[in-house]
């Protein structure tokens, strides 16, 4: 028997889990959580035991014993770290619980659940890999127009890097030798310039930078935002929702479901067509801007995420960006496989687990 790895990826309304034997997936499951199930919890962090027990129940129902060599969870939004695989330690657990986490997001549960399950299994190790707060920005990228605010990045580091490595393997080159622009398009949209193995520029795709997306506002006019804050019409929590959640397509069109928006366009909804095309306009603009970061030396532009399945979206982006570099499309996400392969690489000694400090 090869190395057995349990993968846990908590999202806002689901918990994805997988069991890998070496590179081969034996089990892939998505446990969906209804609004009624989650409303009993005042805080996302209170869902830890609930979600852990659901994972253990699924394993029991499938007759899979707790005999794993490693458990790897989706990394949370703790303090910025370099990319790579991290062995879960007490400091990471403490930081996740302490409120240092940048946002109260379900991904913060990944390391907690992985550590708890692994701790119950003799000889089992626990990891996270390439969490969304991976920070490899160059010095220029960190400086904003105000010394009161430094730029940070919150992006789809795990999937972007997995797709970049897959592309490199397909063209017979090393990721560390390529200059790439990678755009992940889902509920949030992150765009990063990868300069020979390092993401030197990336946007904060969660709460207020880059193109708007199905449910995120992206960059906003700063003075107008300040005036809105002092208008008395909204409290802080409501305004934060207008940045992430009740924003983007959701705010303009009343839905974050791009499939529904495309159906409305097919039915002749000109407003839906205008707003979606505006989103793609800003996505393309932000993709092309990353070419300047790489001095125009771009080997390829890679488009990934759930929205990359749409020919409508891909065709309109190609029209605006293909002059920069060849465009390759990798629809969907490879997060589960990427997590499994990262853990496997450490178990095999091909990659060293880093220490969270």
C-alpha atoms as a printed R data frame, in Angstrom:
    type eleno elety resid chain resno       x      y       z
1   ATOM     1    CA   UNK     A     1   0.000  0.000   0.000
2   ATOM     2    CA   UNK     A     2   1.205  3.498  -0.831
3   ATOM     3    CA   UNK     A     3   1.034  6.648   1.233
4   ATOM     4    CA   UNK     A     4  -2.494  7.422   2.430
5   ATOM     5    CA   UNK     A     5  -3.417 11.098   2.655
6   ATOM     6    CA   UNK     A     6  -6.631 12.714   3.887
7   ATOM     7    CA   UNK     A     7  -7.386 16.124   2.352
8   ATOM     8    CA   UNK     A     8  -9.804 18.585   3.988
9   ATOM     9    CA   UNK     A     9 -10.927 21.818   2.315
10  ATOM    10    CA   UNK     A    10 -13.579 23.817   4.218
11  ATOM    11    CA   UNK     A    11 -15.543 26.412   2.254
12  ATOM    12    CA   UNK     A    12 -18.309 28.779   3.234
13  ATOM    13    CA   UNK     A    13 -21.178 26.337   2.504
14  ATOM    14    CA   UNK     A    14 -19.389 23.005   2.069
15  ATOM    15    CA   UNK     A    15 -16.496 20.891   3.261
16  ATOM    16    CA   UNK     A    16 -14.623 19.044   0.532
17  ATOM    17    CA   UNK     A    17 -12.698 15.941   1.474
18  ATOM    18    CA   UNK     A    18 -10.573 13.429  -0.404
19  ATOM    19    CA   UNK     A    19  -8.484 10.355   0.271
20  ATOM    20    CA   UNK     A    20  -5.402  9.790  -1.869
21  ATOM    21    CA   UNK     A    21  -3.213  6.719  -2.120
22  ATOM    22    CA   UNK     A    22  -0.031  8.265  -3.455
23  ATOM    23    CA   UNK     A    23  -1.141 10.261  -6.539
24  ATOM    24    CA   UNK     A    24  -4.371  8.334  -7.008
25  ATOM    25    CA   UNK     A    25  -7.657  9.679  -5.576
26  ATOM    26    CA   UNK     A    26  -9.595  6.918  -3.849
27  ATOM    27    CA   UNK     A    27 -12.390  9.156  -2.564
28  ATOM    28    CA   UNK     A    28 -13.631 12.628  -3.503
29  ATOM    29    CA   UNK     A    29 -16.585 14.004  -1.542
30  ATOM    30    CA   UNK     A    30 -18.319 17.337  -1.042
31  ATOM    31    CA   UNK     A    31 -20.309 17.663   2.170
32  ATOM    32    CA   UNK     A    32 -22.809 20.478   1.665
33  ATOM    33    CA   UNK     A    33 -23.978 22.557   4.632
34  ATOM    34    CA   UNK     A    34 -27.431 24.089   4.551
35  ATOM    35    CA   UNK     A    35 -28.161 27.565   5.867
36  ATOM    36    CA   UNK     A    36 -30.285 25.983   8.625
37  ATOM    37    CA   UNK     A    37 -27.349 23.830   9.732
38  ATOM    38    CA   UNK     A    38 -24.958 26.762   9.902
39  ATOM    39    CA   UNK     A    39 -27.267 29.314  11.503
40  ATOM    40    CA   UNK     A    40 -26.839 27.591  14.890
41  ATOM    41    CA   UNK     A    41 -23.274 28.938  14.950
42  ATOM    42    CA   UNK     A    42 -22.645 32.601  15.752
43  ATOM    43    CA   UNK     A    43 -19.100 32.396  14.415
44  ATOM    44    CA   UNK     A    44 -17.353 30.340  11.731
45  ATOM    45    CA   UNK     A    45 -14.782 29.092  14.237
46  ATOM    46    CA   UNK     A    46 -17.582 27.471  16.234
47  ATOM    47    CA   UNK     A    47 -18.161 25.102  13.298
48  ATOM    48    CA   UNK     A    48 -14.897 23.206  13.850
49  ATOM    49    CA   UNK     A    49 -16.274 20.208  15.748
50  ATOM    50    CA   UNK     A    50 -19.414 20.065  13.584
51  ATOM    51    CA   UNK     A    51 -17.411 19.839  10.369
52  ATOM    52    CA   UNK     A    52 -14.817 17.466  11.805
53  ATOM    53    CA   UNK     A    53 -17.500 15.014  12.878
54  ATOM    54    CA   UNK     A    54 -19.053 15.137   9.389
55  ATOM    55    CA   UNK     A    55 -15.688 14.213   7.855
56  ATOM    56    CA   UNK     A    56 -15.208 11.358  10.321
57  ATOM    57    CA   UNK     A    57 -18.774 10.173   9.652
58  ATOM    58    CA   UNK     A    58 -18.123 10.082   5.892
59  ATOM    59    CA   UNK     A    59 -14.963  8.040   6.421
60  ATOM    60    CA   UNK     A    60 -16.849  5.628   8.692
61  ATOM    61    CA   UNK     A    61 -19.717  5.247   6.200
62  ATOM    62    CA   UNK     A    62 -17.239  4.431   3.429
63  ATOM    63    CA   UNK     A    63 -15.397  1.919   5.613
64  ATOM    64    CA   UNK     A    64 -12.136  3.854   5.526
65  ATOM    65    CA   UNK     A    65 -10.142  3.381   8.753
66  ATOM    66    CA   UNK     A    66  -8.172  6.205  10.386
67  ATOM    67    CA   UNK     A    67  -4.783  4.964   9.203
68  ATOM    68    CA   UNK     A    68  -3.411  7.913   7.298
69  ATOM    69    CA   UNK     A    69   0.204  8.915   6.831
70  ATOM    70    CA   UNK     A    70  -0.778 12.583   6.632
71  ATOM    71    CA   UNK     A    71  -3.776 14.878   6.885
72  ATOM    72    CA   UNK     A    72  -3.537 18.146   4.963
73  ATOM    73    CA   UNK     A    73  -5.993 21.011   5.285
74  ATOM    74    CA   UNK     A    74  -6.629 24.143   3.312
75  ATOM    75    CA   UNK     A    75  -4.559 26.888   4.887
76  ATOM    76    CA   UNK     A    76  -6.244 29.783   6.642
77  ATOM    77    CA   UNK     A    77  -5.861 33.539   6.556
78  ATOM    78    CA   UNK     A    78  -3.293 33.963   9.317
79  ATOM    79    CA   UNK     A    79  -0.209 36.169   9.023
80  ATOM    80    CA   UNK     A    80   1.499 36.422   5.606
81  ATOM    81    CA   UNK     A    81   3.995 33.642   4.850
82  ATOM    82    CA   UNK     A    82   6.081 32.432   1.928
83  ATOM    83    CA   UNK     A    83   4.667 29.748  -0.330
84  ATOM    84    CA   UNK     A    84   5.179 26.062   0.348
85  ATOM    85    CA   UNK     A    85   4.059 23.218   2.624
86  ATOM    86    CA   UNK     A    86   3.891 23.909   6.350
87  ATOM    87    CA   UNK     A    87   3.738 21.388   9.167
88  ATOM    88    CA   UNK     A    88   0.964 22.472  11.504
89  ATOM    89    CA   UNK     A    89   2.411 23.579  14.834
90  ATOM    90    CA   UNK     A    90   1.056 25.073  18.041
91  ATOM    91    CA   UNK     A    91   1.807 28.639  16.954
92  ATOM    92    CA   UNK     A    92  -0.292 28.216  13.809
93  ATOM    93    CA   UNK     A    93  -3.154 26.850  15.902
94  ATOM    94    CA   UNK     A    94  -2.810 29.675  18.426
95  ATOM    95    CA   UNK     A    95  -2.730 32.339  15.711
96  ATOM    96    CA   UNK     A    96  -5.810 30.869  14.056
97  ATOM    97    CA   UNK     A    97  -7.708 30.955  17.341
98  ATOM    98    CA   UNK     A    98  -6.371 34.297  18.542
99  ATOM    99    CA   UNK     A    99  -8.004 36.531  15.984
100 ATOM   100    CA   UNK     A   100  -4.782 37.321  14.126
101 ATOM   101    CA   UNK     A   101  -6.507 35.758  11.119
102 ATOM   102    CA   UNK     A   102  -7.301 38.511   8.648
103 ATOM   103    CA   UNK     A   103 -10.858 37.342   8.066
104 ATOM   104    CA   UNK     A   104 -13.435 35.111   9.715
105 ATOM   105    CA   UNK     A   105 -13.451 32.635   6.824
106 ATOM   106    CA   UNK     A   106 -14.168 28.910   6.801
107 ATOM   107    CA   UNK     A   107 -10.727 28.171   5.356
108 ATOM   108    CA   UNK     A   108  -9.327 28.953   8.824
109 ATOM   109    CA   UNK     A   109 -10.853 25.647   9.965
110 ATOM   110    CA   UNK     A   110  -8.643 23.621   7.601
111 ATOM   111    CA   UNK     A   111  -5.539 23.452   9.757
112 ATOM   112    CA   UNK     A   112  -7.544 23.005  12.965
113 ATOM   113    CA   UNK     A   113  -9.490 19.989  11.710
114 ATOM   114    CA   UNK     A   114  -6.455 18.458   9.988
115 ATOM   115    CA   UNK     A   115  -4.388 18.736  13.162
116 ATOM   116    CA   UNK     A   116  -7.086 17.234  15.393
117 ATOM   117    CA   UNK     A   117  -7.640 14.216  13.142
118 ATOM   118    CA   UNK     A   118  -3.918 13.629  12.593
119 ATOM   119    CA   UNK     A   119  -3.239 13.860  16.336
120 ATOM   120    CA   UNK     A   120  -5.543 10.890  16.914
121 ATOM   121    CA   UNK     A   121  -3.533  8.695  14.501
122 ATOM   122    CA   UNK     A   122  -0.119  7.336  15.580
123 ATOM   123    CA   UNK     A   123   2.674  8.527  13.276
124 ATOM   124    CA   UNK     A   124   0.385 10.751  11.212
125 ATOM   125    CA   UNK     A   125   1.586 14.227  10.212
126 ATOM   126    CA   UNK     A   126  -0.533 17.315   9.532
127 ATOM   127    CA   UNK     A   127   0.105 20.059   6.969
128 ATOM   128    CA   UNK     A   128  -1.261 23.053   5.129
129 ATOM   129    CA   UNK     A   129   0.020 24.234   1.734
130 ATOM   130    CA   UNK     A   130   0.039 27.550  -0.141
131 ATOM   131    CA   UNK     A   131  -2.726 29.304   1.817
132 ATOM   132    CA   UNK     A   132  -4.430 32.399   0.437
133 ATOM   133    CA   UNK     A   133  -2.152 34.749   2.365
134 ATOM   134    CA   UNK     A   134   1.072 33.561   0.693
135 ATOM   135    CA   UNK     A   135   3.105 36.747   0.299
136 ATOM   136    CA   UNK     A   136   6.047 36.839  -2.112
137 ATOM   137    CA   UNK     A   137   5.452 40.397  -3.318
138 ATOM   138    CA   UNK     A   138   8.330 42.511  -4.523
139 ATOM   139    CA   UNK     A   139   9.110 45.683  -2.570
140 ATOM   140    CA   UNK     A   140   7.400 47.973  -5.088
141 ATOM   141    CA   UNK     A   141   4.172 45.983  -4.903
142 ATOM   142    CA   UNK     A   142   3.830 46.519  -1.146
143 ATOM   143    CA   UNK     A   143   3.771 50.313  -1.306
144 ATOM   144    CA   UNK     A   144   0.411 51.989  -1.808
145 ATOM   145    CA   UNK     A   145  -0.304 55.672  -2.292
146 ATOM   146    CA   UNK     A   146  -0.661 56.158   1.479
147 ATOM   147    CA   UNK     A   147   1.885 55.196   4.163
148 ATOM   148    CA   UNK     A   148  -1.123 54.451   6.386
149 ATOM   149    CA   UNK     A   149  -1.946 51.398   4.264
150 ATOM   150    CA   UNK     A   150   0.431 48.770   2.881
151 ATOM   151    CA   UNK     A   151  -0.727 46.551   0.038
152 ATOM   152    CA   UNK     A   152  -1.309 42.935   0.937
153 ATOM   153    CA   UNK     A   153  -2.378 40.044  -1.246
154 ATOM   154    CA   UNK     A   154  -5.099 37.504  -0.583
155 ATOM   155    CA   UNK     A   155  -5.290 35.262  -3.604
156 ATOM   156    CA   UNK     A   156  -5.871 31.726  -4.860
157 ATOM   157    CA   UNK     A   157  -2.252 30.748  -4.236
158 ATOM   158    CA   UNK     A   158  -2.858 27.000  -4.039
159 ATOM   159    CA   UNK     A   159  -4.727 26.648  -7.329
160 ATOM   160    CA   UNK     A   160  -2.676 29.242  -9.189
161 ATOM   161    CA   UNK     A   161   0.607 27.541  -8.330
162 ATOM   162    CA   UNK     A   162  -0.777 24.078  -9.107
163 ATOM   163    CA   UNK     A   163  -1.962 25.264 -12.531
164 ATOM   164    CA   UNK     A   164   1.370 26.974 -13.201
165 ATOM   165    CA   UNK     A   165   3.241 23.774 -12.391
166 ATOM   166    CA   UNK     A   166   0.889 21.742 -14.582
167 ATOM   167    CA   UNK     A   167   1.417 24.100 -17.504
168 ATOM   168    CA   UNK     A   168   5.184 23.948 -17.003
169 ATOM   169    CA   UNK     A   169   5.101 20.131 -17.070
170 ATOM   170    CA   UNK     A   170   2.981 20.142 -20.234
171 ATOM   171    CA   UNK     A   171   5.475 22.347 -22.101
172 ATOM   172    CA   UNK     A   172   8.496 20.464 -20.762
173 ATOM   173    CA   UNK     A   173   9.870 23.269 -18.625
174 ATOM   174    CA   UNK     A   174  10.235 24.073 -14.934
175 ATOM   175    CA   UNK     A   175   7.826 26.440 -13.196
176 ATOM   176    CA   UNK     A   176  10.899 28.102 -11.688
177 ATOM   177    CA   UNK     A   177  12.113 29.059 -15.185
178 ATOM   178    CA   UNK     A   178   8.880 30.642 -16.464
179 ATOM   179    CA   UNK     A   179   7.287 34.084 -16.363
180 ATOM   180    CA   UNK     A   180   3.519 33.641 -16.200
181 ATOM   181    CA   UNK     A   181   0.365 35.623 -15.563
182 ATOM   182    CA   UNK     A   182  -2.261 33.459 -13.873
183 ATOM   183    CA   UNK     A   183  -5.891 34.507 -13.420
184 ATOM   184    CA   UNK     A   184  -8.214 32.494 -11.174
185 ATOM   185    CA   UNK     A   185 -11.878 33.304 -11.746
186 ATOM   186    CA   UNK     A   186 -14.461 32.194  -9.209
187 ATOM   187    CA   UNK     A   187 -16.541 34.013  -6.593
188 ATOM   188    CA   UNK     A   188 -13.434 36.154  -6.249
189 ATOM   189    CA   UNK     A   189 -10.915 36.850  -9.009
190 ATOM   190    CA   UNK     A   190  -7.186 36.864  -8.315
191 ATOM   191    CA   UNK     A   191  -4.479 37.763 -10.823
192 ATOM   192    CA   UNK     A   192  -0.783 37.252 -10.147
193 ATOM   193    CA   UNK     A   193   2.526 37.716 -11.938
194 ATOM   194    CA   UNK     A   194   4.678 34.612 -11.430
195 ATOM   195    CA   UNK     A   195   8.337 35.399 -12.000
196 ATOM   196    CA   UNK     A   196  10.338 32.169 -12.143
197 ATOM   197    CA   UNK     A   197   8.677 30.414  -9.226
198 ATOM   198    CA   UNK     A   198   7.668 33.454  -7.190
199 ATOM   199    CA   UNK     A   199   4.398 35.393  -7.281
200 ATOM   200    CA   UNK     A   200   5.877 38.893  -7.168
201 ATOM   201    CA   UNK     A   201   2.569 40.738  -7.607
202 ATOM   202    CA   UNK     A   202  -0.997 39.703  -6.770
203 ATOM   203    CA   UNK     A   203  -4.190 41.470  -5.796
204 ATOM   204    CA   UNK     A   204  -6.220 41.270  -2.608
205 ATOM   205    CA   UNK     A   205  -9.045 39.304  -4.200
206 ATOM   206    CA   UNK     A   206 -11.068 39.064  -0.998
207 ATOM   207    CA   UNK     A   207 -11.853 42.571   0.089
208 ATOM   208    CA   UNK     A   208 -11.103 45.473  -2.132
209 ATOM   209    CA   UNK     A   209  -8.593 45.292  -4.961
210 ATOM   210    CA   UNK     A   210  -8.464 44.293  -8.600
211 ATOM   211    CA   UNK     A   211 -11.439 43.623 -10.893
212 ATOM   212    CA   UNK     A   212 -14.910 43.173  -9.501
213 ATOM   213    CA   UNK     A   213 -16.169 39.605  -9.536
214 ATOM   214    CA   UNK     A   214 -19.413 37.661  -8.996
215 ATOM   215    CA   UNK     A   215 -19.484 38.690  -5.323
216 ATOM   216    CA   UNK     A   216 -16.542 41.044  -4.654
217 ATOM   217    CA   UNK     A   217 -16.346 44.774  -5.331
218 ATOM   218    CA   UNK     A   218 -12.690 44.932  -6.372
219 ATOM   219    CA   UNK     A   219 -11.057 48.379  -6.420
220 ATOM   220    CA   UNK     A   220 -13.443 51.245  -5.652
221 ATOM   221    CA   UNK     A   221 -13.232 55.052  -5.892
222 ATOM   222    CA   UNK     A   222 -11.548 55.850  -2.563
223 ATOM   223    CA   UNK     A   223 -13.103 59.255  -1.847
224 ATOM   224    CA   UNK     A   224 -16.599 58.002  -2.643
225 ATOM   225    CA   UNK     A   225 -16.063 55.053  -0.313
226 ATOM   226    CA   UNK     A   226 -14.977 57.377   2.524
227 ATOM   227    CA   UNK     A   227 -18.016 59.574   1.999
228 ATOM   228    CA   UNK     A   228 -20.241 56.498   2.087
229 ATOM   229    CA   UNK     A   229 -18.660 55.439   5.381
230 ATOM   230    CA   UNK     A   230 -19.660 58.748   6.963
231 ATOM   231    CA   UNK     A   231 -23.065 59.034   5.306
232 ATOM   232    CA   UNK     A   232 -24.839 57.378   8.229
233 ATOM   233    CA   UNK     A   233 -26.655 55.038   5.859
234 ATOM   234    CA   UNK     A   234 -24.633 51.918   6.682
235 ATOM   235    CA   UNK     A   235 -22.782 50.469   9.658
236 ATOM   236    CA   UNK     A   236 -19.339 48.864   9.400
237 ATOM   237    CA   UNK     A   237 -20.641 45.314   8.981
238 ATOM   238    CA   UNK     A   238 -23.024 46.371   6.203
239 ATOM   239    CA   UNK     A   239 -20.283 48.225   4.339
240 ATOM   240    CA   UNK     A   240 -17.901 45.270   4.581
241 ATOM   241    CA   UNK     A   241 -20.626 43.155   2.991
242 ATOM   242    CA   UNK     A   242 -20.699 45.706   0.160
243 ATOM   243    CA   UNK     A   243 -17.033 44.912  -0.417
244 ATOM   244    CA   UNK     A   244 -17.284 41.125  -0.265
245 ATOM   245    CA   UNK     A   245 -20.564 39.234  -0.499
246 ATOM   246    CA   UNK     A   246 -23.185 41.773  -1.551
247 ATOM   247    CA   UNK     A   247 -20.947 43.225  -4.243
248 ATOM   248    CA   UNK     A   248 -19.905 42.694  -7.850
249 ATOM   249    CA   UNK     A   249 -22.432 40.909 -10.059
250 ATOM   250    CA   UNK     A   250 -24.449 40.125  -6.953
251 ATOM   251    CA   UNK     A   251 -24.963 43.816  -6.195
252 ATOM   252    CA   UNK     A   252 -25.618 44.858  -9.801
253 ATOM   253    CA   UNK     A   253 -27.794 41.935 -10.906
254 ATOM   254    CA   UNK     A   254 -29.034 40.263  -7.733
255 ATOM   255    CA   UNK     A   255 -27.140 37.010  -8.333
256 ATOM   256    CA   UNK     A   256 -23.585 35.713  -8.117
257 ATOM   257    CA   UNK     A   257 -24.451 32.807 -10.414
258 ATOM   258    CA   UNK     A   258 -22.717 33.484 -13.732
259 ATOM   259    CA   UNK     A   259 -24.637 30.678 -15.431
260 ATOM   260    CA   UNK     A   260 -27.855 32.505 -14.570
261 ATOM   261    CA   UNK     A   261 -26.410 35.788 -15.869
262 ATOM   262    CA   UNK     A   262 -25.494 34.128 -19.174
263 ATOM   263    CA   UNK     A   263 -29.034 32.744 -19.475
264 ATOM   264    CA   UNK     A   264 -30.398 36.236 -18.923
265 ATOM   265    CA   UNK     A   265 -28.116 37.549 -21.656
266 ATOM   266    CA   UNK     A   266 -29.365 34.852 -24.031
267 ATOM   267    CA   UNK     A   267 -32.904 35.999 -23.219
268 ATOM   268    CA   UNK     A   268 -32.045 39.528 -24.290
269 ATOM   269    CA   UNK     A   269 -31.224 41.146 -20.911
270 ATOM   270    CA   UNK     A   270 -29.029 44.056 -22.027
271 ATOM   271    CA   UNK     A   271 -28.294 45.182 -18.451
272 ATOM   272    CA   UNK     A   272 -26.886 41.751 -17.588
273 ATOM   273    CA   UNK     A   273 -24.788 41.823 -20.764
274 ATOM   274    CA   UNK     A   274 -23.393 45.271 -19.927
275 ATOM   275    CA   UNK     A   275 -22.428 44.381 -16.359
276 ATOM   276    CA   UNK     A   276 -20.849 41.008 -17.190
277 ATOM   277    CA   UNK     A   277 -18.886 42.502 -20.079
278 ATOM   278    CA   UNK     A   278 -17.758 45.304 -17.761
279 ATOM   279    CA   UNK     A   279 -16.433 42.695 -15.326
280 ATOM   280    CA   UNK     A   280 -14.502 40.992 -18.139
281 ATOM   281    CA   UNK     A   281 -13.192 44.381 -19.294
282 ATOM   282    CA   UNK     A   282 -11.688 44.982 -15.840
283 ATOM   283    CA   UNK     A   283 -10.354 41.416 -15.601
284 ATOM   284    CA   UNK     A   284  -8.561 41.833 -18.937
285 ATOM   285    CA   UNK     A   285  -7.215 45.252 -17.922
286 ATOM   286    CA   UNK     A   286  -5.764 43.823 -14.707
287 ATOM   287    CA   UNK     A   287  -4.273 40.800 -16.503
288 ATOM   288    CA   UNK     A   288  -2.477 43.003 -19.014
289 ATOM   289    CA   UNK     A   289  -1.185 45.321 -16.279
290 ATOM   290    CA   UNK     A   290   0.779 42.401 -14.805
291 ATOM   291    CA   UNK     A   291   2.783 42.240 -18.043
292 ATOM   292    CA   UNK     A   292   4.427 45.502 -16.964
293 ATOM   293    CA   UNK     A   293   5.555 43.804 -13.739
294 ATOM   294    CA   UNK     A   294   7.310 41.167 -15.883
295 ATOM   295    CA   UNK     A   295   8.825 43.775 -18.248
296 ATOM   296    CA   UNK     A   296   6.666 42.403 -21.047
297 ATOM   297    CA   UNK     A   297   8.464 39.049 -20.944
298 ATOM   298    CA   UNK     A   298   5.465 36.747 -20.502
299 ATOM   299    CA   UNK     A   299   5.689 33.087 -21.496
300 ATOM   300    CA   UNK     A   300   1.937 32.460 -21.139
301 ATOM   301    CA   UNK     A   301  -1.301 33.673 -19.597
302 ATOM   302    CA   UNK     A   302  -3.171 30.939 -17.737
303 ATOM   303    CA   UNK     A   303  -6.912 31.203 -17.066
304 ATOM   304    CA   UNK     A   304  -8.399 28.952 -14.407
305 ATOM   305    CA   UNK     A   305 -11.245 28.639 -11.900
306 ATOM   306    CA   UNK     A   306 -14.913 27.805 -12.341
307 ATOM   307    CA   UNK     A   307 -15.636 30.713 -14.703
308 ATOM   308    CA   UNK     A   308 -12.996 29.425 -17.114
309 ATOM   309    CA   UNK     A   309 -15.549 26.802 -18.192
310 ATOM   310    CA   UNK     A   310 -17.548 29.494 -20.007
311 ATOM   311    CA   UNK     A   311 -16.754 29.992 -23.684
312 ATOM   312    CA   UNK     A   312 -18.514 33.375 -23.508
313 ATOM   313    CA   UNK     A   313 -16.048 34.540 -20.841
314 ATOM   314    CA   UNK     A   314 -12.924 32.994 -22.352
315 ATOM   315    CA   UNK     A   315 -13.588 34.262 -25.881
316 ATOM   316    CA   UNK     A   316 -14.043 37.849 -24.701
317 ATOM   317    CA   UNK     A   317 -10.930 37.754 -22.558
318 ATOM   318    CA   UNK     A   318  -8.873 36.331 -25.414
319 ATOM   319    CA   UNK     A   319  -9.843 39.277 -27.616
320 ATOM   320    CA   UNK     A   320  -8.259 41.691 -25.160
321 ATOM   321    CA   UNK     A   321  -5.233 39.779 -23.806
322 ATOM   322    CA   UNK     A   322  -3.969 37.301 -26.404
323 ATOM   323    CA   UNK     A   323  -1.652 39.906 -27.956
324 ATOM   324    CA   UNK     A   324   0.424 39.838 -24.762
325 ATOM   325    CA   UNK     A   325   1.237 36.109 -24.720
326 ATOM   326    CA   UNK     A   326  -0.289 32.721 -25.586
327 ATOM   327    CA   UNK     A   327  -3.418 32.000 -23.540
328 ATOM   328    CA   UNK     A   328  -4.036 28.573 -22.017
329 ATOM   329    CA   UNK     A   329  -7.254 27.614 -20.248
330 ATOM   330    CA   UNK     A   330  -7.458 25.220 -17.275
331 ATOM   331    CA   UNK     A   331 -11.142 25.137 -16.246
332 ATOM   332    CA   UNK     A   332 -12.130 24.455 -12.665
333 ATOM   333    CA   UNK     A   333  -9.947 24.069  -9.606
334 ATOM   334    CA   UNK     A   334  -7.229 21.599  -8.685
335 ATOM   335    CA   UNK     A   335  -7.131 22.428  -4.987
336 ATOM   336    CA   UNK     A   336  -7.775 18.915  -3.678
337 ATOM   337    CA   UNK     A   337  -5.201 17.299  -5.932
338 ATOM   338    CA   UNK     A   338  -2.725 20.097  -5.219
339 ATOM   339    CA   UNK     A   339  -3.085 19.588  -1.475
340 ATOM   340    CA   UNK     A   340  -2.689 15.829  -1.797
341 ATOM   341    CA   UNK     A   341   0.387 16.093  -4.002
342 ATOM   342    CA   UNK     A   342   1.996 18.667  -1.704
343 ATOM   343    CA   UNK     A   343   1.628 16.340   1.270
344 ATOM   344    CA   UNK     A   344   2.917 13.402  -0.767
345 ATOM   345    CA   UNK     A   345   6.009 15.346  -1.838
346 ATOM   346    CA   UNK     A   346   6.909 15.957   1.816
347 ATOM   347    CA   UNK     A   347   6.269 12.348   2.826
348 ATOM   348    CA   UNK     A   348   8.533 11.167   0.013
349 ATOM   349    CA   UNK     A   349  11.268 13.619   0.946
350 ATOM   350    CA   UNK     A   350  10.957 15.487  -2.353
351 ATOM   351    CA   UNK     A   351  10.026 18.718  -0.591
352 ATOM   352    CA   UNK     A   352  10.789 19.941   2.898
353 ATOM   353    CA   UNK     A   353   7.966 21.084   5.166
354 ATOM   354    CA   UNK     A   354   8.465 24.629   6.402
355 ATOM   355    CA   UNK     A   355   8.031 25.833   9.959
356 ATOM   356    CA   UNK     A   356   5.411 28.450  10.728
357 ATOM   357    CA   UNK     A   357   7.107 31.086  12.923
